[in-house]
mmCIF file of C-alpha atoms in Angstrom:
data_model
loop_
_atom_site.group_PDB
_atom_site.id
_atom_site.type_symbol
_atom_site.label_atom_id
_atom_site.label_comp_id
_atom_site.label_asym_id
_atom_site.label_seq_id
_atom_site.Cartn_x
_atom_site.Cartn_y
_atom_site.Cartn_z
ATOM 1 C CA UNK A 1 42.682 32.748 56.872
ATOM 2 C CA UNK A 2 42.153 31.651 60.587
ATOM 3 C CA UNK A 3 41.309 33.790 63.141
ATOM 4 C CA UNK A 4 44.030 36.109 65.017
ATOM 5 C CA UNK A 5 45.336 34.996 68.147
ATOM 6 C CA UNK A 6 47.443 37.666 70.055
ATOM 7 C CA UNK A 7 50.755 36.330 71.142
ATOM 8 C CA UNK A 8 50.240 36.913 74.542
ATOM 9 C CA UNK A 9 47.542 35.030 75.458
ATOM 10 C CA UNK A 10 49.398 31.685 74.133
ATOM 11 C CA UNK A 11 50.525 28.909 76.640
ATOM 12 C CA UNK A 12 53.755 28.188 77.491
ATOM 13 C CA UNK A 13 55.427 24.964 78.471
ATOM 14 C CA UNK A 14 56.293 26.867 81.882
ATOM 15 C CA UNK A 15 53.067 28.949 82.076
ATOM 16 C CA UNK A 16 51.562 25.075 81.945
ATOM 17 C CA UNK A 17 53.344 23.931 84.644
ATOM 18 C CA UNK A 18 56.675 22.658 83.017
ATOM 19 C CA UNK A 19 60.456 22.258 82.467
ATOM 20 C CA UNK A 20 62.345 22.188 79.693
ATOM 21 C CA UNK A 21 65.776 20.413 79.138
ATOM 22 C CA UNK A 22 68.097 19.543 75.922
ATOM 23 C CA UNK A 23 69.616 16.440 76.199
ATOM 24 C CA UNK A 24 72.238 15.248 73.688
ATOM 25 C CA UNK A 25 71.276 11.860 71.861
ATOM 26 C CA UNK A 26 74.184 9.107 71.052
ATOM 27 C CA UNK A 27 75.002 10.608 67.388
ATOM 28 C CA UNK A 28 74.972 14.385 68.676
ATOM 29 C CA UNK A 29 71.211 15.535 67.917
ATOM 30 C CA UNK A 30 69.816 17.439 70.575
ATOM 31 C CA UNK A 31 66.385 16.827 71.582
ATOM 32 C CA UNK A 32 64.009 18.713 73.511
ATOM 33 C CA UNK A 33 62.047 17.464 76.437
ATOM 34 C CA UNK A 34 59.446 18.761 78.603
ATOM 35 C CA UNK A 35 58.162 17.446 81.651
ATOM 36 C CA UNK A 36 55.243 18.365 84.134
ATOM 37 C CA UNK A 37 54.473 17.051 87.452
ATOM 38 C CA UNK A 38 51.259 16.437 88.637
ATOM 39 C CA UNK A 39 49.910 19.208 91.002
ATOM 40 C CA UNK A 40 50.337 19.122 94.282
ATOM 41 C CA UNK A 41 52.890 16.499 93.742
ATOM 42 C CA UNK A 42 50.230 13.429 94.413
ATOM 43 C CA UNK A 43 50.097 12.079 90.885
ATOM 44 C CA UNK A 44 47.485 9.712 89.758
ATOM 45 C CA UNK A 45 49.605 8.469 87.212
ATOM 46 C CA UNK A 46 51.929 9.657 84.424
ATOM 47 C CA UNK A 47 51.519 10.190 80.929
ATOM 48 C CA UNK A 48 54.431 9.469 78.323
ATOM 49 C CA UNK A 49 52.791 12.032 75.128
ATOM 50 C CA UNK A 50 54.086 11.142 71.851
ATOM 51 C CA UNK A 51 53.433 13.473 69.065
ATOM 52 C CA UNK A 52 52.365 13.245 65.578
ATOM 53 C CA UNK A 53 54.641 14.539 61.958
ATOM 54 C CA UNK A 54 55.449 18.498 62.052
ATOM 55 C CA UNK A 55 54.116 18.794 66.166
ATOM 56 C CA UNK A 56 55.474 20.471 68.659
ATOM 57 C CA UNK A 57 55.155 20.433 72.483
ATOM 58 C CA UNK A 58 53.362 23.545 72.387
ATOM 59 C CA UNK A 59 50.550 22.545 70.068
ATOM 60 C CA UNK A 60 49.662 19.936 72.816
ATOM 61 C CA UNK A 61 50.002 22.455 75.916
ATOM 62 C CA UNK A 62 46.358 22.440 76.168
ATOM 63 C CA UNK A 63 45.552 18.613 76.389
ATOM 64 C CA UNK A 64 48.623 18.432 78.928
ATOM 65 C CA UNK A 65 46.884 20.895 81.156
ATOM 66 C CA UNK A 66 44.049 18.672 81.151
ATOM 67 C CA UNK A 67 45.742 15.405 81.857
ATOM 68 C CA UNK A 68 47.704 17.578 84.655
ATOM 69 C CA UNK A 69 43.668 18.937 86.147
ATOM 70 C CA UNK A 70 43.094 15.389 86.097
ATOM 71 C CA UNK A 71 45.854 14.484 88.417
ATOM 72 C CA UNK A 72 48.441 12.852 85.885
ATOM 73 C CA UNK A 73 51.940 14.126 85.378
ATOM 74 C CA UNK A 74 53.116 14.554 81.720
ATOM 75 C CA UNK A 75 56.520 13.740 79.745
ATOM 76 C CA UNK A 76 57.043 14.382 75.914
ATOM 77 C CA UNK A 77 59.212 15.636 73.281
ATOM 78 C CA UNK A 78 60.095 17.133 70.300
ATOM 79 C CA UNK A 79 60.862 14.427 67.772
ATOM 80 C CA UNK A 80 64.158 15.080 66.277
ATOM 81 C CA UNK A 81 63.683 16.916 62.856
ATOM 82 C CA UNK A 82 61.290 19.238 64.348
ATOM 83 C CA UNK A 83 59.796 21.206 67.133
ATOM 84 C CA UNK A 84 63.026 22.998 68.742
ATOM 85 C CA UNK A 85 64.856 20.003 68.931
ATOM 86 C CA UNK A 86 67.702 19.676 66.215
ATOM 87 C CA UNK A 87 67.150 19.534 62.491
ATOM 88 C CA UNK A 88 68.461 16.909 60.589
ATOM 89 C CA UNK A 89 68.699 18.921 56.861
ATOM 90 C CA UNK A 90 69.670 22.534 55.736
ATOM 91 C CA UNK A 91 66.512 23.489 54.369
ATOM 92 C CA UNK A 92 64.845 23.361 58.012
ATOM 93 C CA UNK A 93 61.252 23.165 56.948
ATOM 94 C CA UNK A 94 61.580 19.511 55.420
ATOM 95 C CA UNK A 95 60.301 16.821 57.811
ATOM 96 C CA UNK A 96 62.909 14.225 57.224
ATOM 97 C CA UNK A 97 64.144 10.769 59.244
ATOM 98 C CA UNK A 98 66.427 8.288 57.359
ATOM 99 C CA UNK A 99 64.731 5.554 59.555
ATOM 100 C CA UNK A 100 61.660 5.747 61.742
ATOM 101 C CA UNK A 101 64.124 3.739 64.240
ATOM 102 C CA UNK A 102 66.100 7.003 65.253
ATOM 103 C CA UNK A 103 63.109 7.819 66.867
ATOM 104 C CA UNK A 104 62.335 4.682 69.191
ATOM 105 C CA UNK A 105 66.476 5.034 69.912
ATOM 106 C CA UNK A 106 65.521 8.374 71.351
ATOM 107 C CA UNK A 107 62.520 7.421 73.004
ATOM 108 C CA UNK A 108 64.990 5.081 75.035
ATOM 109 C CA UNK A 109 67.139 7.505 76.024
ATOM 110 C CA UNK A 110 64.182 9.527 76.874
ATOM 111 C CA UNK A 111 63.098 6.811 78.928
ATOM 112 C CA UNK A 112 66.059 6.961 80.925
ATOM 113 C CA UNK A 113 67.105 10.899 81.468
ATOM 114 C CA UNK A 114 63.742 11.457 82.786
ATOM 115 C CA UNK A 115 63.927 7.712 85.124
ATOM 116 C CA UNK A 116 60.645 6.888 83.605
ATOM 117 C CA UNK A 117 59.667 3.540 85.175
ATOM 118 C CA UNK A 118 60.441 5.814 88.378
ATOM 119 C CA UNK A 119 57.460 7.838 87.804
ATOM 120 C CA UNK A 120 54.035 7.687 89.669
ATOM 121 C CA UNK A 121 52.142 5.265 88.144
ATOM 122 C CA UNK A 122 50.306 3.746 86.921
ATOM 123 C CA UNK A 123 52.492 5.111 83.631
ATOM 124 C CA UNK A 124 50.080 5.333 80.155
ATOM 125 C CA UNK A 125 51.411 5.672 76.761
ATOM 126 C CA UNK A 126 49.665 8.022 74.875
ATOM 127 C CA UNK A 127 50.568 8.562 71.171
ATOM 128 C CA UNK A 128 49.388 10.869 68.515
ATOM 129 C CA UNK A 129 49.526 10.418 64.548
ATOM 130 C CA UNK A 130 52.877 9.575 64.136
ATOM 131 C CA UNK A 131 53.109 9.205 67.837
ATOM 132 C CA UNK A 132 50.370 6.867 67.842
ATOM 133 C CA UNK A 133 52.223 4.364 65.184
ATOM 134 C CA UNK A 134 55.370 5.026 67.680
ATOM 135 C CA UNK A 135 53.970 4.124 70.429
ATOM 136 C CA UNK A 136 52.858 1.161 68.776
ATOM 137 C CA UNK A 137 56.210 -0.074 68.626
ATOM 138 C CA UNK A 138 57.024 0.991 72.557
ATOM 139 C CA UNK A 139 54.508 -0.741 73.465
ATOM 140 C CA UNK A 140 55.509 -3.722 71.585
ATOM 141 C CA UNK A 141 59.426 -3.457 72.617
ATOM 142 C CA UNK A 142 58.415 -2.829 76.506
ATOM 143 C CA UNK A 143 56.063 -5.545 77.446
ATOM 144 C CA UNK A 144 54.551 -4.740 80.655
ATOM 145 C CA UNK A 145 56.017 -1.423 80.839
ATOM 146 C CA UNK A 146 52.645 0.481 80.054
ATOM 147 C CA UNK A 147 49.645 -0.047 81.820
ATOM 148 C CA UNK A 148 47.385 1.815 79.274
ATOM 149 C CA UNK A 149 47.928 2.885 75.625
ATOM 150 C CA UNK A 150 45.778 5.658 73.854
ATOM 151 C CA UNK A 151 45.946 6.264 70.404
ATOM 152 C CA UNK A 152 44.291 9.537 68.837
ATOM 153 C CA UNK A 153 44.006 9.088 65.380
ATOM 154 C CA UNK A 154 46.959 6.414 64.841
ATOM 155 C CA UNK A 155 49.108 6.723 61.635
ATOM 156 C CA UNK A 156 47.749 2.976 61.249
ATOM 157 C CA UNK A 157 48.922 3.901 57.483
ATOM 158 C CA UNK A 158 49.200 7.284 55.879
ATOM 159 C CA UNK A 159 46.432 8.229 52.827
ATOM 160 C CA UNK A 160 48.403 8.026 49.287
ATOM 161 C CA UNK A 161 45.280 9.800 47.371
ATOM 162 C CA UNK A 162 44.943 8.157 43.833
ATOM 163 C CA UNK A 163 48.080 6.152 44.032
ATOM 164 C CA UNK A 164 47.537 2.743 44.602
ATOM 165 C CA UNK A 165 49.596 1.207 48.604
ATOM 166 C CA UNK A 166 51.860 -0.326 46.019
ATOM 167 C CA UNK A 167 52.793 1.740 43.749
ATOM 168 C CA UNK A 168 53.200 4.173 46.438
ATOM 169 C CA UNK A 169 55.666 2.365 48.348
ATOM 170 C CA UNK A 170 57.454 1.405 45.016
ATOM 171 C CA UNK A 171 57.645 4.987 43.952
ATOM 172 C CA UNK A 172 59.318 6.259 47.136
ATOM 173 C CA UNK A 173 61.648 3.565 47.104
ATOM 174 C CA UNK A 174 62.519 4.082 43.764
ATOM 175 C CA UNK A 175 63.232 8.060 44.725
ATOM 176 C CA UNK A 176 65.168 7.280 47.374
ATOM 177 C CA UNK A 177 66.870 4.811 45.346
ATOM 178 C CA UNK A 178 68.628 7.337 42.945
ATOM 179 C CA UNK A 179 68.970 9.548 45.226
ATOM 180 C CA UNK A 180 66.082 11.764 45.807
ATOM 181 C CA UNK A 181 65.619 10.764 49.223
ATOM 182 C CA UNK A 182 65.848 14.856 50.691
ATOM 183 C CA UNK A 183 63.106 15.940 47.943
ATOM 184 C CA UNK A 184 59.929 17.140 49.160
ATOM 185 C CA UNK A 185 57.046 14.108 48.623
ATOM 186 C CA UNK A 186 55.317 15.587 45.386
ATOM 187 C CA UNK A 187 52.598 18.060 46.309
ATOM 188 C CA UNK A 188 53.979 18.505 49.583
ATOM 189 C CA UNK A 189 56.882 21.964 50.560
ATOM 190 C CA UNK A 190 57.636 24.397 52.655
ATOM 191 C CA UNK A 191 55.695 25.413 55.470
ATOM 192 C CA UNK A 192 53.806 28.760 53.778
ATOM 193 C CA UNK A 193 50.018 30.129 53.643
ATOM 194 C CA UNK A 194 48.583 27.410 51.971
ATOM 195 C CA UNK A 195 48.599 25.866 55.268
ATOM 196 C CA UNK A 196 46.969 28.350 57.520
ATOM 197 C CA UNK A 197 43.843 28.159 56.080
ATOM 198 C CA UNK A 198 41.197 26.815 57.861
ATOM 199 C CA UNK A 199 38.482 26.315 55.761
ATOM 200 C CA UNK A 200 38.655 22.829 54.351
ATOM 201 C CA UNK A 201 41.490 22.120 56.311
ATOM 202 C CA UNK A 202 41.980 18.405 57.741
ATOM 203 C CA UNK A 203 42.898 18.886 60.981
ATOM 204 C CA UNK A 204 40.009 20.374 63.623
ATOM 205 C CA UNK A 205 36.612 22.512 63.066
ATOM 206 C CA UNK A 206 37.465 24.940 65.680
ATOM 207 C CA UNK A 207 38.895 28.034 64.405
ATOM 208 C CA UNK A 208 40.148 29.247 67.471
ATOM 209 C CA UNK A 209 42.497 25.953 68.112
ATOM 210 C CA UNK A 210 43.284 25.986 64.856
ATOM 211 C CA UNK A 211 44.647 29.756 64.559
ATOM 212 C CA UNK A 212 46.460 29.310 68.299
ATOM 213 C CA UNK A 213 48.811 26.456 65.735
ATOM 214 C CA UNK A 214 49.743 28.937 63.624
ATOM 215 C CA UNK A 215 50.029 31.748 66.192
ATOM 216 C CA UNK A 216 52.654 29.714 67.933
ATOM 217 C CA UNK A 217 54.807 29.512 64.589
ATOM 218 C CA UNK A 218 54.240 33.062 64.108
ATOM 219 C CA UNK A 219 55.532 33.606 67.994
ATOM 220 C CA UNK A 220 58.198 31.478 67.320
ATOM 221 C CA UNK A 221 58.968 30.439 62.969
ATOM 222 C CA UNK A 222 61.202 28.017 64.174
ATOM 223 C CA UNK A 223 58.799 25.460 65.060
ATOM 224 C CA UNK A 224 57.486 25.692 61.716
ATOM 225 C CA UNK A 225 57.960 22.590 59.784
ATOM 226 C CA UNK A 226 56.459 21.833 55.931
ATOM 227 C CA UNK A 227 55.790 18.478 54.135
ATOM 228 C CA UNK A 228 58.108 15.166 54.340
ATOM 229 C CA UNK A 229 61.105 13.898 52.116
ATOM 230 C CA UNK A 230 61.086 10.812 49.848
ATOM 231 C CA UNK A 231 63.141 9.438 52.731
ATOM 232 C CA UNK A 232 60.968 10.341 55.697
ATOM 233 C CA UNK A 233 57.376 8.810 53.223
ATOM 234 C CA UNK A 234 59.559 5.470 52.487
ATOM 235 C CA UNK A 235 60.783 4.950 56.184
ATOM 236 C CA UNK A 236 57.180 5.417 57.730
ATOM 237 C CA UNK A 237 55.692 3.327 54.877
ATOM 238 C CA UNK A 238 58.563 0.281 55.687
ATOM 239 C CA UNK A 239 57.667 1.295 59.892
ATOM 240 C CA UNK A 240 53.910 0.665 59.050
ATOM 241 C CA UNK A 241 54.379 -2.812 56.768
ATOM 242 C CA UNK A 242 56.403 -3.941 59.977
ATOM 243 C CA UNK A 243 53.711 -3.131 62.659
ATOM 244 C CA UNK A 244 50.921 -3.878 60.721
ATOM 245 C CA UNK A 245 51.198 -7.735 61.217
ATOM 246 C CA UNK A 246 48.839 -10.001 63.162
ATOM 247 C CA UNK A 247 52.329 -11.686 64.495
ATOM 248 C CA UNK A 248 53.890 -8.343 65.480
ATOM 249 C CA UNK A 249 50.609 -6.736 67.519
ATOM 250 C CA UNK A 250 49.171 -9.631 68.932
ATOM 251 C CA UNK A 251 52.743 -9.152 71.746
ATOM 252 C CA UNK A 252 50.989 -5.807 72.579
ATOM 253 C CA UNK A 253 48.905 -7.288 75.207
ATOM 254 C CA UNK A 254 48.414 -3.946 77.265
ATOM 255 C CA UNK A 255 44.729 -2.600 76.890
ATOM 256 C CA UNK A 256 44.657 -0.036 74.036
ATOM 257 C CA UNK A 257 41.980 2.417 72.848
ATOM 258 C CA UNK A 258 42.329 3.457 69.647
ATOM 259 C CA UNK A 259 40.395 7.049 68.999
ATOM 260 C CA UNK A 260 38.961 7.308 65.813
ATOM 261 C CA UNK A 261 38.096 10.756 63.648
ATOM 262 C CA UNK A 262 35.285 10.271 61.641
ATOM 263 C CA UNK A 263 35.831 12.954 59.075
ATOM 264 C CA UNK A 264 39.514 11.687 59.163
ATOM 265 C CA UNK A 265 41.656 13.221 56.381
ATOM 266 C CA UNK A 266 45.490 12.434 56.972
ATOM 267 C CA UNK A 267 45.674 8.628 58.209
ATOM 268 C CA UNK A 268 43.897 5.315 57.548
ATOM 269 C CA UNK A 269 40.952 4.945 59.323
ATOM 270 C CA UNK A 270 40.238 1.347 57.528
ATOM 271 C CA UNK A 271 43.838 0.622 58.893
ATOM 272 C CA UNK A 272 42.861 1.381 61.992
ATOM 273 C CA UNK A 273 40.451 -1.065 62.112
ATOM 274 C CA UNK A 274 42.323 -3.629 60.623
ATOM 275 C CA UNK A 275 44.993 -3.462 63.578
ATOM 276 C CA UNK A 276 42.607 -2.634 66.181
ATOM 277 C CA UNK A 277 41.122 -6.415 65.235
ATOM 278 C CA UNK A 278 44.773 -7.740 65.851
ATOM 279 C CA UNK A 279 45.312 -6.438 68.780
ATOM 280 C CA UNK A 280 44.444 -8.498 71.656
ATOM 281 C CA UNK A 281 42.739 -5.857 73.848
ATOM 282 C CA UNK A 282 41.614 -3.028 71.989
ATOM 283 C CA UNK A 283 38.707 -0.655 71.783
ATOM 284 C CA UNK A 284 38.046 1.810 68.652
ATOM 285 C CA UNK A 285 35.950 4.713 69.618
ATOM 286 C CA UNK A 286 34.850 7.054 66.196
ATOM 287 C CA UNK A 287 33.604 10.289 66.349
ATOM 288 C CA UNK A 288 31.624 11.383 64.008
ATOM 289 C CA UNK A 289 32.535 15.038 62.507
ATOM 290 C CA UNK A 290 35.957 15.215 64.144
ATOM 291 C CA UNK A 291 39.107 15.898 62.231
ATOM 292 C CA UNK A 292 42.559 14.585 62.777
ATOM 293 C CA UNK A 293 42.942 16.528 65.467
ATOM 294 C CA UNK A 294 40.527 15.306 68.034
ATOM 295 C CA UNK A 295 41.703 17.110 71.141
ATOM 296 C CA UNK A 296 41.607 20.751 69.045
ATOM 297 C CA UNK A 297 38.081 19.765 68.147
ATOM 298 C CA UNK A 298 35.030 21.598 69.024
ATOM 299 C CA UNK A 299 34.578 21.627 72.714
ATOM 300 C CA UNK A 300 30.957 19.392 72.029
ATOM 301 C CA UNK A 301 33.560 17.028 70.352
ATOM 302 C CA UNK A 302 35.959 17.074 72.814
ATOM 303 C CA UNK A 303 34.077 16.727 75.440
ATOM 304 C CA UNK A 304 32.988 13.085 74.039
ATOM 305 C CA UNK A 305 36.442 11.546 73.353
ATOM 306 C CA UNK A 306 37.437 12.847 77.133
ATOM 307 C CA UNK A 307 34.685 11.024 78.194
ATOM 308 C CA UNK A 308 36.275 7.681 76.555
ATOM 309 C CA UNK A 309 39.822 8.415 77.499
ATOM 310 C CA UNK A 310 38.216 9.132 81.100
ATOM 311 C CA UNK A 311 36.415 6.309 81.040
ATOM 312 C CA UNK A 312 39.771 4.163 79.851
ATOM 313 C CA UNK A 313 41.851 5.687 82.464
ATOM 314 C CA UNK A 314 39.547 4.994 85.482
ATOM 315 C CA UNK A 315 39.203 1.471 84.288
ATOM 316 C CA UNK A 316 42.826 0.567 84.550
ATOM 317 C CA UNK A 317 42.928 1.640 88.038
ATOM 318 C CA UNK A 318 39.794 0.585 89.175
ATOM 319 C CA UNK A 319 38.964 -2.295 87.182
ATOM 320 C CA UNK A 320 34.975 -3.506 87.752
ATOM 321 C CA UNK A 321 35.000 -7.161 90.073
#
């Protein structure tokens, strides 16, 4: 098991610096948004965070409080289907989407409540997981919107262990075909204890980040979300075979870094590759001995891939003569 946490030395969105609000989508689901202004109010940019399958804006309250030290103001979400924003099934612990669409039509309203291209710039994209394949696409629908897109550990496609891409894709299709579509993906359920434990798990070597995860499920179960649906595996794998065209990502012409795990467990890394070569300005940065989760990694780790994104940032603003 991972090491204890006690509840009341967890973050909070407003201990961070932040507001929340619940804004009603265009078919009723109510999503939840948090946003936090740079200090001082003199922002040297802002930061639209997208975040990965089964997040929630807590997990990420750290990372934000870093972008916020570094001047930036910070908007994200909870995707619908999990965090505190509205579930779309009865059994609540099933990540499920009929379409990966219903979350870019969000992301547009998003956009909009919180006046977005109002916002100090210059305004950077930054997606993880499931947020990074996202933001893929808002990059690719809002040309010239974006100065900067980050991508930490980009569902460039999702790891089907020994079934083949194909079969995989046939098989959910299939499932959802006859109906199957709100069963769990096979090996996959409920959040329970088989995820808490963090030896040999694929998300970050440090036990302390790793425990604060679970601590803020235990502080509040409802952000606790489980494994996908037939449904939610088929849309992301139809979401991926549409991005992951030379045609589609050479129109992302915004500068993109792509951050890399090198002990990488839940995505693609040779996908990441693959599109990182089709986009037109792209950098891939691995780190060797990180896990999905590079921003919970070690502090040593850390402390490298803020160096890139650091780096990245300060080179769109001040680019070299």
């Amino acid at each position: 098991m991972s090491e204890a946490v006690a509840p009341e030395s967890l973050p909070t969105v407003e201990s961070t610096g932040g507001t929340i609000e619940f804004p009603v989508m265009a078919d009723g689901v109510r999503i939840r948004i948090a946003r936090f202004p740079a200090p001082g109010g003199a922002a040297a940019g802002t930061v639209l965070m997208l975040p990965g399958f089964t997040e929630f804006i807590e997990k990420a309250l750290e990372t934000i409080g870093e972008l916020r030290a570094r001047g930036y103001g910070v908007i994200t979400l909870d995707w619908r289907g999990q965090g505190l924003s509205d579930r779309l099934l009865a059994n609540r612990r099933m990540g499920h989407i009929a379409d990966m669409a219903h979350f870019l039509n969000d992301l547009e309203q998003v956009l909009t409540l919180t006046r977005f291209r109002e916002q100090p710039g210059p305004l950077v994209l930054y997606g993880h997981s499931m947020g990074g394949h996202l933001a893929l696409r808002a990059a690719h629908d809002h040309p010239g919107l974006f100065s900067r897109v980050i991508l930490s550990a980009p569902m460039a496609d999702i790891e089907t262990g020994a079934w083949p891409r194909p079969v995989a894709y046939g098989l959910a299709r299939t499932a959802v075909g006859v109906g199957f579509g709100k069963n769990y993906v096979p090996g996959t359920g409920p959040y329970s204890d088989k995820y808490r434990g963090f030896e040999g798990n694929p998300l970050t070597g440090d036990p302390v980040r790793f425990a604060r995860i679970h601590a803020q499920i235990d502080a509040n179960p409802d952000l606790a979300l489980g494994g996908p649906s037939y449904q939610w595996f088929y849309s992301a794998l139809r979401s991926i075979r549409l991005v992951n065209r030379k045609a589609y990502l050479s129109r992302i012409t915004v500068p993109v870094l792509i951050l890399s795990a090198g002990d990488e467990m839940v995505v693609s890394n040779a996908a990441q590759h693959e599109i990182a070569s089709m986009l037109p300005d792209c950098r891939l940065v691995s780190f060797e001995g990180a896990r999905h989760e590079l921003l919970l990694e070690r502090d040593e780790l850390r402390e490298k891939v803020w160096g890139e994104v650091d780096a990245f940032l300060i080179e769109g603003i001040c680019p070299a003569d």
